[in-house]
Amino acid sequence: MKKIPLIILTGPTAVGKTDLSIKLSKSLNAEIISADSMQIYKYMDIGSAKVTKEEMDGVVHYMIDEVTPDVPFSVSEFQMRSEKYIEEINKKGKNVLITGGTGLYLNSLIYNMDFAKSNANNEIREKLEQELAENGIDYMHEKLRGLDEEAANRIHKNNTKRVIRAIEVCMSGQKPIIIVLNRDREVLYQRINKRVDIMLENGLLDEVKELLKMGYTKDMISMQGIGYKEMIKYLDGEYTYDEAIEIIKRDSRRYAKRQLTWFKRYQDAKWFDLDKYQ
């Protein structure tokens, strides 16, 4: 199978990924895999700012509504399902666009790509294993450092399987194109606050009530998401309504800040300030 190139479009919550991802998909003849840890859950639409059918505008999306809220969903499960979808999209002759802001999900695709098990790849791996046998661990780790310093810092030299895999990725040109969207911090925070207001207007509280009515409980991982846990605490009498809203906004802003810190790890990423283009 030929190498499958990946395009990753990411950025903090409320930056504007959804709209741009649709436009980009249309121009690149791509289908989208969502890398959002909340949008995988059915029935959790408003609080996750899930892309709507109207917003999709005919672009096929994957990893949306994958499981019910009572199902614990791991990073490895995301990676396994995404690998399958990536191959399906590729077989259609379309490009693959990954969009979302869950850092661990993105990492599972950026750093553990096994989507191109071609003969060429097997040949590269065999040569690298021979190099390891002849030159030793330190030599191979330094070889990786020369190709990808960030990967060398992340992978211990004794983990030879991962060292070789990382070198293989670099040599076979499988590293994805990573685009990080950003905005002025104050503009981003205003967009986050507005998004929360819109969620409430669209019925976030009623959505949470319905989820509880369906038997989903506050102890479930899905119900610990920002917006859901605060509304549950309001319903339980722990917060006033206004307190719940302010905490949702505050924690969403803090989450965006953590996301930006995370994305700075991607040394090859191209950053775009959307304020300059809109």
mmCIF file of C-alpha atoms in Angstrom:
data_model
loop_
_atom_site.group_PDB
_atom_site.id
_atom_site.type_symbol
_atom_site.label_atom_id
_atom_site.label_comp_id
_atom_site.label_asym_id
_atom_site.label_seq_id
_atom_site.Cartn_x
_atom_site.Cartn_y
_atom_site.Cartn_z
ATOM 1 C CA MET A 1 0.000 0.000 0.000
ATOM 2 C CA LYS A 2 1.262 3.446 -0.833
ATOM 3 C CA LYS A 3 2.080 6.000 1.832
ATOM 4 C CA ILE A 4 -0.985 7.826 3.082
ATOM 5 C CA PRO A 5 -0.306 11.543 3.657
ATOM 6 C CA LEU A 6 -2.125 13.177 6.553
ATOM 7 C CA ILE A 7 -3.070 16.813 6.949
ATOM 8 C CA ILE A 8 -3.728 17.870 10.545
ATOM 9 C CA LEU A 9 -5.687 21.043 11.261
ATOM 10 C CA THR A 10 -5.731 21.871 14.937
ATOM 11 C CA GLY A 11 -5.930 24.767 17.363
ATOM 12 C CA PRO A 12 -7.552 25.730 20.674
ATOM 13 C CA THR A 13 -11.258 25.459 21.373
ATOM 14 C CA ALA A 14 -13.436 28.080 19.616
ATOM 15 C CA VAL A 15 -10.613 29.276 17.343
ATOM 16 C CA GLY A 16 -12.562 28.435 14.174
ATOM 17 C CA LYS A 17 -11.416 24.943 13.166
ATOM 18 C CA THR A 18 -14.788 23.628 12.024
ATOM 19 C CA ASP A 19 -15.530 26.254 9.397
ATOM 20 C CA LEU A 20 -12.026 26.190 7.955
ATOM 21 C CA SER A 21 -11.859 22.383 7.950
ATOM 22 C CA ILE A 22 -14.954 22.195 5.718
ATOM 23 C CA LYS A 23 -13.548 24.740 3.275
ATOM 24 C CA LEU A 24 -10.166 23.008 3.260
ATOM 25 C CA SER A 25 -11.732 19.593 2.695
ATOM 26 C CA LYS A 26 -13.649 20.833 -0.325
ATOM 27 C CA SER A 27 -10.569 22.414 -1.881
ATOM 28 C CA LEU A 28 -8.368 19.353 -1.193
ATOM 29 C CA ASN A 29 -10.908 16.629 -2.056
ATOM 30 C CA ALA A 30 -10.584 15.347 1.504
ATOM 31 C CA GLU A 31 -12.704 13.627 4.116
ATOM 32 C CA ILE A 32 -12.438 14.506 7.794
ATOM 33 C CA ILE A 33 -11.519 12.461 10.846
ATOM 34 C CA SER A 34 -12.426 14.267 14.057
ATOM 35 C CA ALA A 35 -9.782 14.275 16.799
ATOM 36 C CA ASP A 36 -12.102 15.554 19.521
ATOM 37 C CA SER A 37 -12.550 13.493 22.672
ATOM 38 C CA MET A 38 -16.117 14.732 23.268
ATOM 39 C CA GLN A 39 -17.541 14.616 19.756
ATOM 40 C CA ILE A 40 -17.089 10.831 19.692
ATOM 41 C CA TYR A 41 -20.096 10.543 22.032
ATOM 42 C CA LYS A 42 -23.648 10.219 20.796
ATOM 43 C CA TYR A 43 -26.291 12.564 22.291
ATOM 44 C CA MET A 44 -23.637 15.030 23.487
ATOM 45 C CA ASP A 45 -24.067 17.605 20.758
ATOM 46 C CA ILE A 46 -24.444 21.055 22.265
ATOM 47 C CA GLY A 47 -21.823 20.870 25.011
ATOM 48 C CA SER A 48 -19.229 19.403 22.642
ATOM 49 C CA ALA A 49 -19.906 22.020 19.931
ATOM 50 C CA LYS A 50 -20.326 19.043 17.628
ATOM 51 C CA VAL A 51 -20.250 19.780 13.920
ATOM 52 C CA THR A 52 -23.816 19.689 12.556
ATOM 53 C CA LYS A 53 -25.017 18.089 9.331
ATOM 54 C CA GLU A 54 -25.582 21.580 7.943
ATOM 55 C CA GLU A 55 -22.048 22.646 8.839
ATOM 56 C CA MET A 56 -20.629 19.489 7.241
ATOM 57 C CA ASP A 57 -22.064 20.683 3.929
ATOM 58 C CA GLY A 58 -21.711 17.260 2.364
ATOM 59 C CA VAL A 59 -18.158 16.576 3.600
ATOM 60 C CA VAL A 60 -17.917 13.076 5.068
ATOM 61 C CA HIS A 61 -16.853 13.015 8.734
ATOM 62 C CA TYR A 62 -15.557 10.126 10.835
ATOM 63 C CA MET A 63 -15.135 9.684 14.605
ATOM 64 C CA ILE A 64 -18.351 11.608 15.270
ATOM 65 C CA ASP A 65 -21.040 9.805 17.329
ATOM 66 C CA GLU A 66 -18.890 6.681 17.556
ATOM 67 C CA VAL A 67 -20.029 5.436 20.970
ATOM 68 C CA THR A 68 -22.617 6.071 23.669
ATOM 69 C CA PRO A 69 -21.608 8.150 26.717
ATOM 70 C CA ASP A 70 -21.286 5.101 28.987
ATOM 71 C CA VAL A 71 -18.399 3.663 26.938
ATOM 72 C CA PRO A 72 -14.885 4.546 28.204
ATOM 73 C CA PHE A 73 -12.956 5.559 25.087
ATOM 74 C CA SER A 74 -9.165 5.269 25.118
ATOM 75 C CA VAL A 75 -6.488 6.870 22.971
ATOM 76 C CA SER A 76 -5.581 3.428 21.633
ATOM 77 C CA GLU A 77 -9.195 2.878 20.594
ATOM 78 C CA PHE A 78 -9.155 6.228 18.811
ATOM 79 C CA GLN A 79 -5.942 5.299 17.023
ATOM 80 C CA MET A 80 -7.218 1.874 15.992
ATOM 81 C CA ARG A 81 -10.473 3.209 14.561
ATOM 82 C CA SER A 82 -8.748 6.150 12.903
ATOM 83 C CA GLU A 83 -6.252 3.868 11.171
ATOM 84 C CA LYS A 84 -9.163 1.937 9.682
ATOM 85 C CA TYR A 85 -10.876 5.126 8.501
ATOM 86 C CA ILE A 86 -7.639 6.515 7.071
ATOM 87 C CA GLU A 87 -7.258 3.437 4.916
ATOM 88 C CA GLU A 88 -10.922 3.621 3.838
ATOM 89 C CA ILE A 89 -10.575 7.264 2.811
ATOM 90 C CA ASN A 90 -7.367 6.535 0.940
ATOM 91 C CA LYS A 91 -9.003 3.686 -0.991
ATOM 92 C CA LYS A 92 -11.628 6.168 -2.213
ATOM 93 C CA GLY A 93 -8.839 8.231 -3.732
ATOM 94 C CA LYS A 94 -9.446 11.102 -1.322
ATOM 95 C CA ASN A 95 -7.120 12.984 1.008
ATOM 96 C CA VAL A 96 -7.274 12.655 4.788
ATOM 97 C CA LEU A 97 -7.828 15.718 6.975
ATOM 98 C CA ILE A 98 -7.577 15.272 10.741
ATOM 99 C CA THR A 99 -9.195 18.092 12.666
ATOM 100 C CA GLY A 100 -9.721 18.590 16.385
ATOM 101 C CA GLY A 101 -7.957 19.764 19.487
ATOM 102 C CA THR A 102 -7.436 16.700 21.687
ATOM 103 C CA GLY A 103 -3.661 16.515 21.981
ATOM 104 C CA LEU A 104 -3.358 12.846 22.937
ATOM 105 C CA TYR A 105 -5.515 11.833 19.971
ATOM 106 C CA LEU A 106 -3.332 13.868 17.631
ATOM 107 C CA ASN A 107 -0.168 12.387 19.122
ATOM 108 C CA SER A 108 -1.432 8.858 18.494
ATOM 109 C CA LEU A 109 -1.513 9.641 14.773
ATOM 110 C CA ILE A 110 1.548 11.885 14.530
ATOM 111 C CA TYR A 111 3.955 9.649 16.415
ATOM 112 C CA ASN A 112 2.659 6.118 15.859
ATOM 113 C CA MET A 113 1.755 5.987 12.194
ATOM 114 C CA ASP A 114 1.750 2.476 10.818
ATOM 115 C CA PHE A 115 -0.491 3.196 7.853
ATOM 116 C CA ALA A 116 2.092 2.530 5.150
ATOM 117 C CA LYS A 117 3.284 -1.026 5.463
ATOM 118 C CA SER A 118 4.734 -1.148 1.979
ATOM 119 C CA ASN A 119 7.681 -3.177 0.725
ATOM 120 C CA ALA A 120 9.705 0.030 0.652
ATOM 121 C CA ASN A 121 9.010 0.490 4.351
ATOM 122 C CA ASN A 122 10.006 -3.082 5.135
ATOM 123 C CA GLU A 123 13.290 -2.533 3.321
ATOM 124 C CA ILE A 124 13.976 0.647 5.324
ATOM 125 C CA ARG A 125 13.215 -1.158 8.572
ATOM 126 C CA GLU A 126 15.493 -4.075 7.736
ATOM 127 C CA LYS A 127 18.355 -1.688 6.926
ATOM 128 C CA LEU A 128 17.808 0.210 10.182
ATOM 129 C CA GLU A 129 17.753 -3.011 12.206
ATOM 130 C CA GLN A 130 21.028 -3.985 10.532
ATOM 131 C CA GLU A 131 22.489 -0.568 11.432
ATOM 132 C CA LEU A 132 21.411 -1.106 15.026
ATOM 133 C CA ALA A 133 23.114 -4.498 15.143
ATOM 134 C CA GLU A 134 26.328 -3.075 13.686
ATOM 135 C CA ASN A 135 26.526 0.317 15.433
ATOM 136 C CA GLY A 136 24.570 0.054 18.656
ATOM 137 C CA ILE A 137 21.854 1.928 20.530
ATOM 138 C CA ASP A 138 23.639 5.262 21.019
ATOM 139 C CA TYR A 139 24.409 5.551 17.319
ATOM 140 C CA MET A 140 20.789 4.955 16.331
ATOM 141 C CA HIS A 141 19.460 7.412 18.888
ATOM 142 C CA GLU A 142 21.814 10.100 17.593
ATOM 143 C CA LYS A 143 20.704 9.281 14.042
ATOM 144 C CA LEU A 144 17.132 9.952 15.151
ATOM 145 C CA ARG A 145 18.206 13.201 16.821
ATOM 146 C CA GLY A 146 19.649 14.382 13.535
ATOM 147 C CA LEU A 147 16.309 13.722 11.813
ATOM 148 C CA ASP A 148 13.837 14.700 14.533
ATOM 149 C CA GLU A 149 15.182 16.196 17.760
ATOM 150 C CA GLU A 150 11.767 16.347 19.412
ATOM 151 C CA ALA A 151 11.229 12.627 18.826
ATOM 152 C CA ALA A 152 14.712 11.867 20.187
ATOM 153 C CA ASN A 153 13.930 13.813 23.353
ATOM 154 C CA ARG A 154 10.649 11.949 23.748
ATOM 155 C CA ILE A 155 11.818 8.393 23.023
ATOM 156 C CA HIS A 156 14.300 6.696 25.362
ATOM 157 C CA LYS A 157 17.292 5.277 23.554
ATOM 158 C CA ASN A 158 16.683 1.816 25.026
ATOM 159 C CA ASN A 159 13.297 1.628 23.341
ATOM 160 C CA THR A 160 14.934 0.528 20.101
ATOM 161 C CA LYS A 161 11.666 -0.473 18.434
ATOM 162 C CA ARG A 162 10.294 3.056 18.759
ATOM 163 C CA VAL A 163 13.625 4.636 17.823
ATOM 164 C CA ILE A 164 13.723 2.624 14.611
ATOM 165 C CA ARG A 165 10.051 3.350 13.903
ATOM 166 C CA ALA A 166 10.629 7.093 14.361
ATOM 167 C CA ILE A 167 13.627 7.051 11.998
ATOM 168 C CA GLU A 168 11.576 5.051 9.507
ATOM 169 C CA VAL A 169 8.803 7.648 9.603
ATOM 170 C CA CYS A 170 11.306 10.424 8.916
ATOM 171 C CA MET A 171 13.003 8.544 6.084
ATOM 172 C CA SER A 172 9.789 7.455 4.372
ATOM 173 C CA GLY A 173 8.278 10.934 4.387
ATOM 174 C CA GLN A 174 5.277 9.976 6.500
ATOM 175 C CA LYS A 175 5.393 12.982 8.791
ATOM 176 C CA PRO A 176 2.056 14.757 8.462
ATOM 177 C CA ILE A 177 1.460 18.364 7.564
ATOM 178 C CA ILE A 178 0.408 20.077 10.811
ATOM 179 C CA ILE A 179 -1.444 23.384 10.747
ATOM 180 C CA VAL A 180 -2.153 25.150 14.048
ATOM 181 C CA LEU A 181 -4.752 27.926 14.081
ATOM 182 C CA ASN A 182 -4.506 30.705 16.634
ATOM 183 C CA ARG A 183 -5.911 34.134 17.474
ATOM 184 C CA ASP A 184 -5.069 37.048 19.725
ATOM 185 C CA ARG A 185 -5.547 35.775 23.287
ATOM 186 C CA GLU A 186 -8.272 38.281 24.177
ATOM 187 C CA VAL A 187 -10.126 37.655 20.918
ATOM 188 C CA LEU A 188 -9.964 33.912 21.553
ATOM 189 C CA TYR A 189 -11.281 34.316 25.087
ATOM 190 C CA GLN A 190 -14.160 36.470 23.831
ATOM 191 C CA ARG A 191 -15.016 33.771 21.280
ATOM 192 C CA ILE A 192 -14.962 31.131 24.026
ATOM 193 C CA ASN A 193 -17.272 33.176 26.256
ATOM 194 C CA LYS A 194 -19.640 33.758 23.336
ATOM 195 C CA ARG A 195 -19.617 30.071 22.442
ATOM 196 C CA VAL A 196 -20.670 29.158 25.984
ATOM 197 C CA ASP A 197 -23.515 31.697 25.798
ATOM 198 C CA ILE A 198 -24.647 30.160 22.509
ATOM 199 C CA MET A 199 -24.505 26.644 23.996
ATOM 200 C CA LEU A 200 -26.781 27.763 26.806
ATOM 201 C CA GLU A 201 -29.177 29.445 24.379
ATOM 202 C CA ASN A 202 -29.227 26.264 22.291
ATOM 203 C CA GLY A 203 -30.263 24.155 25.283
ATOM 204 C CA LEU A 204 -27.160 22.825 27.038
ATOM 205 C CA LEU A 205 -29.018 22.456 30.328
ATOM 206 C CA ASP A 206 -31.821 20.492 28.678
ATOM 207 C CA GLU A 207 -29.257 18.280 26.951
ATOM 208 C CA VAL A 208 -27.668 17.467 30.317
ATOM 209 C CA LYS A 209 -31.075 16.763 31.870
ATOM 210 C CA GLU A 210 -31.897 14.392 29.013
ATOM 211 C CA LEU A 211 -28.562 12.560 29.378
ATOM 212 C CA LEU A 212 -29.228 12.052 33.090
ATOM 213 C CA LYS A 213 -32.748 10.899 32.295
ATOM 214 C CA MET A 214 -31.278 8.324 29.877
ATOM 215 C CA GLY A 215 -29.260 6.870 32.755
ATOM 216 C CA TYR A 216 -25.862 8.423 32.113
ATOM 217 C CA THR A 217 -24.272 9.464 35.399
ATOM 218 C CA LYS A 218 -21.889 12.147 36.609
ATOM 219 C CA ASP A 219 -19.218 9.513 37.318
ATOM 220 C CA MET A 220 -18.826 8.603 33.632
ATOM 221 C CA ILE A 221 -15.783 9.994 31.828
ATOM 222 C CA SER A 222 -17.985 11.545 29.153
ATOM 223 C CA MET A 223 -20.002 13.461 31.741
ATOM 224 C CA GLN A 224 -16.819 14.952 33.179
ATOM 225 C CA GLY A 225 -16.424 17.118 30.083
ATOM 226 C CA ILE A 226 -16.418 20.902 30.472
ATOM 227 C CA GLY A 227 -19.992 22.153 30.377
ATOM 228 C CA TYR A 228 -21.536 18.866 31.407
ATOM 229 C CA LYS A 229 -20.054 18.492 34.871
ATOM 230 C CA GLU A 230 -20.844 22.116 35.771
ATOM 231 C CA MET A 231 -24.474 21.794 34.697
ATOM 232 C CA ILE A 232 -24.775 18.603 36.741
ATOM 233 C CA LYS A 233 -23.385 20.399 39.781
ATOM 234 C CA TYR A 234 -25.937 23.154 39.227
ATOM 235 C CA LEU A 235 -28.718 20.554 39.103
ATOM 236 C CA ASP A 236 -27.304 18.949 42.270
ATOM 237 C CA GLY A 237 -27.339 22.327 44.047
ATOM 238 C CA GLU A 238 -23.560 22.683 44.310
ATOM 239 C CA TYR A 239 -23.475 25.773 42.056
ATOM 240 C CA THR A 240 -25.906 28.528 41.305
ATOM 241 C CA TYR A 241 -26.754 28.861 37.610
ATOM 242 C CA ASP A 242 -24.538 31.949 37.245
ATOM 243 C CA GLU A 243 -21.650 30.233 39.048
ATOM 244 C CA ALA A 244 -21.912 27.246 36.710
ATOM 245 C CA ILE A 245 -21.774 29.504 33.649
ATOM 246 C CA GLU A 246 -18.750 31.423 34.886
ATOM 247 C CA ILE A 247 -16.901 28.208 35.732
ATOM 248 C CA ILE A 248 -17.625 26.767 32.276
ATOM 249 C CA LYS A 249 -16.211 29.909 30.674
ATOM 250 C CA ARG A 250 -13.199 30.008 32.975
ATOM 251 C CA ASP A 251 -12.340 26.333 32.529
ATOM 252 C CA SER A 252 -12.802 26.591 28.752
ATOM 253 C CA ARG A 253 -10.329 29.475 28.654
ATOM 254 C CA ARG A 254 -7.876 27.501 30.780
ATOM 255 C CA TYR A 255 -8.292 24.505 28.489
ATOM 256 C CA ALA A 256 -7.501 26.671 25.443
ATOM 257 C CA LYS A 257 -4.336 27.876 27.165
ATOM 258 C CA ARG A 258 -3.248 24.279 27.858
ATOM 259 C CA GLN A 259 -3.979 23.327 24.262
ATOM 260 C CA LEU A 260 -1.749 26.105 22.925
ATOM 261 C CA THR A 261 1.061 24.959 25.193
ATOM 262 C CA TRP A 262 0.605 21.409 23.912
ATOM 263 C CA PHE A 263 0.662 22.407 20.236
ATOM 264 C CA LYS A 264 3.967 24.224 20.701
ATOM 265 C CA ARG A 265 5.549 20.767 20.998
ATOM 266 C CA TYR A 266 4.952 20.226 17.292
ATOM 267 C CA GLN A 267 8.149 21.769 16.007
ATOM 268 C CA ASP A 268 7.305 21.321 12.323
ATOM 269 C CA ALA A 269 3.821 22.810 12.619
ATOM 270 C CA LYS A 270 2.798 25.867 10.611
ATOM 271 C CA TRP A 271 0.992 28.439 12.752
ATOM 272 C CA PHE A 272 -1.641 30.783 11.347
ATOM 273 C CA ASP A 273 -3.112 33.788 13.162
ATOM 274 C CA LEU A 274 -6.704 33.837 11.887
ATOM 275 C CA ASP A 275 -7.158 37.463 12.984
ATOM 276 C CA LYS A 276 -4.888 38.453 10.093
ATOM 277 C CA TYR A 277 -7.086 36.727 7.525
ATOM 278 C CA GLN A 278 -10.584 37.682 8.697
#
